[in-house]
């Protein structure tokens, strides 16, 4: 069976608005899936561009998250650090269909920043 | 005979167009085609509903009793006759044969086509729960549904509406006008979350509740209970049961693609069409809610007008193309003005302009990106909705009118806008600046000239902007107009989301009885829709302190340590510190800690500076299990993570020490048992030393007790840490009970007055020791009253958060969604 292009990660209702949930990837980098108070969903690598703080644990406000370690503010849509800080966290394409969340499979298992398949 | 032949020639010369769906899009498409070329097609329309085409969106006013069916008919029987259209109503199409190019209806009728148009609209989404097929479960899509609701409403009783979106709220409104007791059950925390932001959703909810509806948000329906085959009630995931005589399913819609799918047309969420509304079969078109165009499905009428135009252009050989629509929404509930358009989810590359007028119940927000308007949400005053929508659709550059934009068209186009100061300068001296306190521009200017050179000074001297604060911007303009650059800045505001200071916010929460974060933001004119990581935790604390037992803690406004009840470490793991009362421990506790260290592979266990043990390197998934083990040995959370009581350090005292004057260990334990669990503006540390040698370092603690022969010296406002500050002596008391009473009173004074993230040392320096003494001692009753308030709030705070998590509460915070394995293994 051919795996689909999109990876079903379950219903949208499993993440409360204003919160995030984590998705470890074996041999890869953990992903954080965010649900904003305004009902938007985003997926990013769960790692702050500053010193790899787990973004999933930050306070979500508007479409950004404040990293729990040193308060950098990261854009959920682009992954870029906001304000005076600079750096960028990879984002994962996400879509919603029939009340379920899907992540682009190749982005989930692709190595950080680069293209091509990830070595397991 | 001749004539007959000519007719037949003509008929056969006309191409045959069959339309499936006698709804808003199907009929509009036909109208558009007729307008372009009335003779081109021989048209047959199949409709599942046994009636002519009507305006579906007006079903809501029909339900509410504001319109009759006749008033909402769009195409009467005469229209079909005049245009030579055959309407086959009450007979849905059940099959499409693309090879033979025919359609088959339920009654067995076969109709050939040259061009086929699918306009089947949407089906209501039926939540997949037990009982969803009981009699009395009603959807809200067509006239039959309305008739069913009206019949039920005649008997009165309880209605539960599942879904707090546009449809659900309009159904709820209609049913409540028809005399039913209505409860809306909505999965998301905010009503109409797709059209409204949290702030506007909050106002809407307040208004609906005022009108007698019950609104349950964050509520997931688990089952619909029945009796003798009819609905009797519903049960929510959390166990709540509600009585119901009818249940209206308004949880969403899904494009009606069944027919197209079984004919083998390409479908995703909807029937996939190109810019000319052509499906994957060039002779079959589709339009309306059933289609998916450039990835988007729509649930509103405006896009389908545009789709129909492009479809008709194509079918009359003058193709233009449809490029997708921007939509706007209004709620058709009389007396509620609400408008939303475009993308208002905001974001870092966007700029929000928010205006709130609490007195009038108005909330307005526009979102700009690259100097263009991309979204708008209006509540309470929607007069400018169309103007904003127009700016949005035209993608006009609004930098020139940016300053006045939020005030609406009249203001922004008034000329004097690029500089808001100019607009204020142009006001006459009598113009009212502050509506709450009736202060005119002339008075404010005079007050400034008389020496009020800061916002705060103006507020205290002439009251302008001292109440609701909505005129703050105007007063600031007057300050800079009158003084040029010499405006003095007053105390800093809470954060960039508001012009109110911490003191203002705390005072107004109590004065105005504000009890929820969105309510504070609305009433105090927050300039961002949902605050930031500075103000959210602060508001959460202020509300928690003001309304003990009543306010429900907002987990998403908590810093991670307070949300997970452990301290996050640089590698993303957590440290766990169980409470060790007064620094005293036992073999049982030590054994439990040792076991946890081994069982969960903790990388380090360390004695802290706070007289207890810290276990390092626990993963968030393991936290509940670790806590369960520690709980089993009688230990509770040490709140090493909290803006709360940390530790009470003690020394050995009179029980062992040759110099000890009192039982400092015992008193420390009692104090810790009284104060643990309390949330505070910042962390709070206590120590009790048995004599002035002060081995517990009580004089650098927030509250320190130094025992002496004649009693207890109470010290306050000390700090180790970044800037060392020794305590000030508050007073001396004779008994343990008095020491504890004063400790409780001092903590409560700090809790009720200090700014969030202000420790006692800077707080005391800001307020002065005299002020603190006056607050506590001027009135002999005061210490008792403060201590009582502290004890009252402790009733609700002293329940071990670890125990609740270990028992399964908020398991979602500790677990992963799933684990992804690389593809090779995933499909092996
Ligand atoms: C574990 C411990 C160090 C140790 O190994 O001994 C510690 C560890 C941390 N301290 Fe501390 N402090 C610890 C005792 C102290 C003490 C000594 C004391 O309490 O007697 C002080 C000075 C006394 C004081 O607070 O006035 C102290 C002054 C600070 C400060 C500076 C506070 C200030 O007002 O200047 C911070 C920073 C802050 O809070 O913003 C801080 C912050 C921290 C944080 C929470 C840093 C952080 O935000 O991650 C560290 C968390 C460690 C963890 O994950 O558990 N820690 N910290 C001690 C835990 C005590 C306990 O049992 O709860
Ligand atoms: C109560 C209510 C209030 C609304 N309020 C608003 C509003 O305020 N603003 C707004 O913009 N939109 C509103 N809408 C949405 C709006 O009505 C729809 O967007 C619009 O009707 C879609 O048109 P359509 O032709 O695609 O579907 P429909 O109007 O639903 O037409 C589809 C028709 O096809 C028929 N059909 C389905 N399958 C078959 C078959 N196999 N054979 C024959 N016939 C079939 C259906 O019975 C139906 O009559 C509202 C909708 C409802 C229900
Ligand atoms: S002194 Fe600094 S490094 Fe050491 S625990 Fe405290 S905050 Fe961390
Ligand atoms: S690791 Fe995120 S701010 Fe430092």
Coordinates of N, CA and C in Angstrom, one line a residue, chain B residues 34 46 119 143 179 252 295 372 414 457 530 537 616-617 619 627-628 671 713-714 755 807 809 818 828:
Chain B
X34 N -29.9 32.7 -19.1 CA -31.0 33.3 -19.8 C -30.7 34.8 -20.2
X46 N -34.0 19.6 -11.9 CA -34.5 18.6 -10.9 C -34.3 19.2 -9.5
X119 N -25.8 21.3 -8.9 CA -25.9 22.4 -7.9 C -26.6 21.9 -6.7
X143 N -37.0 24.2 4.2 CA -38.3 24.6 4.7 C -38.9 23.5 5.6
X179 N -40.6 30.8 22.0 CA -41.0 30.4 23.3 C -40.3 29.1 23.9
X252 N -22.4 22.2 11.4 CA -21.6 22.4 10.2 C -22.3 21.8 9.0
X295 N -9.2 24.9 -4.2 CA -9.0 24.4 -2.8 C -10.0 24.9 -1.8
X372 N -2.3 47.1 3.7 CA -3.6 46.8 3.1 C -4.5 46.2 4.2
X414 N -12.4 62.4 6.4 CA -12.7 63.8 6.8 C -11.6 64.8 6.4
X457 N -1.6 62.7 35.6 CA -1.9 63.9 36.3 C -3.3 64.4 35.8
X530 N -6.1 39.2 21.9 CA -6.0 38.2 23.0 C -4.8 38.4 23.9
X537 N -0.7 36.1 31.8 CA -0.5 35.6 33.2 C -0.9 36.6 34.3
X616 N 16.0 15.9 38.9 CA 16.2 16.5 37.6 C 16.1 15.5 36.4
X617 N 15.5 16.0 35.3 CA 15.5 15.2 34.1 C 14.3 14.3 33.9
X619 N 10.7 13.5 32.1 CA 10.0 13.8 30.9 C 8.6 14.2 31.2
X627 N 4.6 11.8 40.2 CA 3.8 12.5 41.2 C 3.0 11.4 42.0
X628 N 2.4 10.5 41.3 CA 1.6 9.4 41.9 C 2.5 8.7 43.0
X671 N 3.6 27.3 59.6 CA 3.5 28.4 58.6 C 3.4 27.9 57.2
X713 N 10.1 38.3 66.4 CA 10.3 39.5 65.6 C 9.9 39.2 64.1
X714 N 9.0 40.0 63.6 CA 8.5 39.7 62.2 C 9.2 40.7 61.3
X755 N 2.1 44.5 42.0 CA 2.0 44.2 40.6 C 2.5 42.8 40.3
X807 N -4.2 11.7 39.0 CA -5.5 11.0 38.9 C -6.1 11.2 37.5
X809 N -6.3 14.2 35.5 CA -6.8 15.5 35.1 C -5.8 16.1 34.1
X818 N 0.8 11.4 19.0 CA 1.1 10.1 18.5 C 2.6 10.1 18.2
X828 N 5.7 -1.3 6.9 CA 6.3 -2.6 6.8 C 5.3 -3.6 7.2

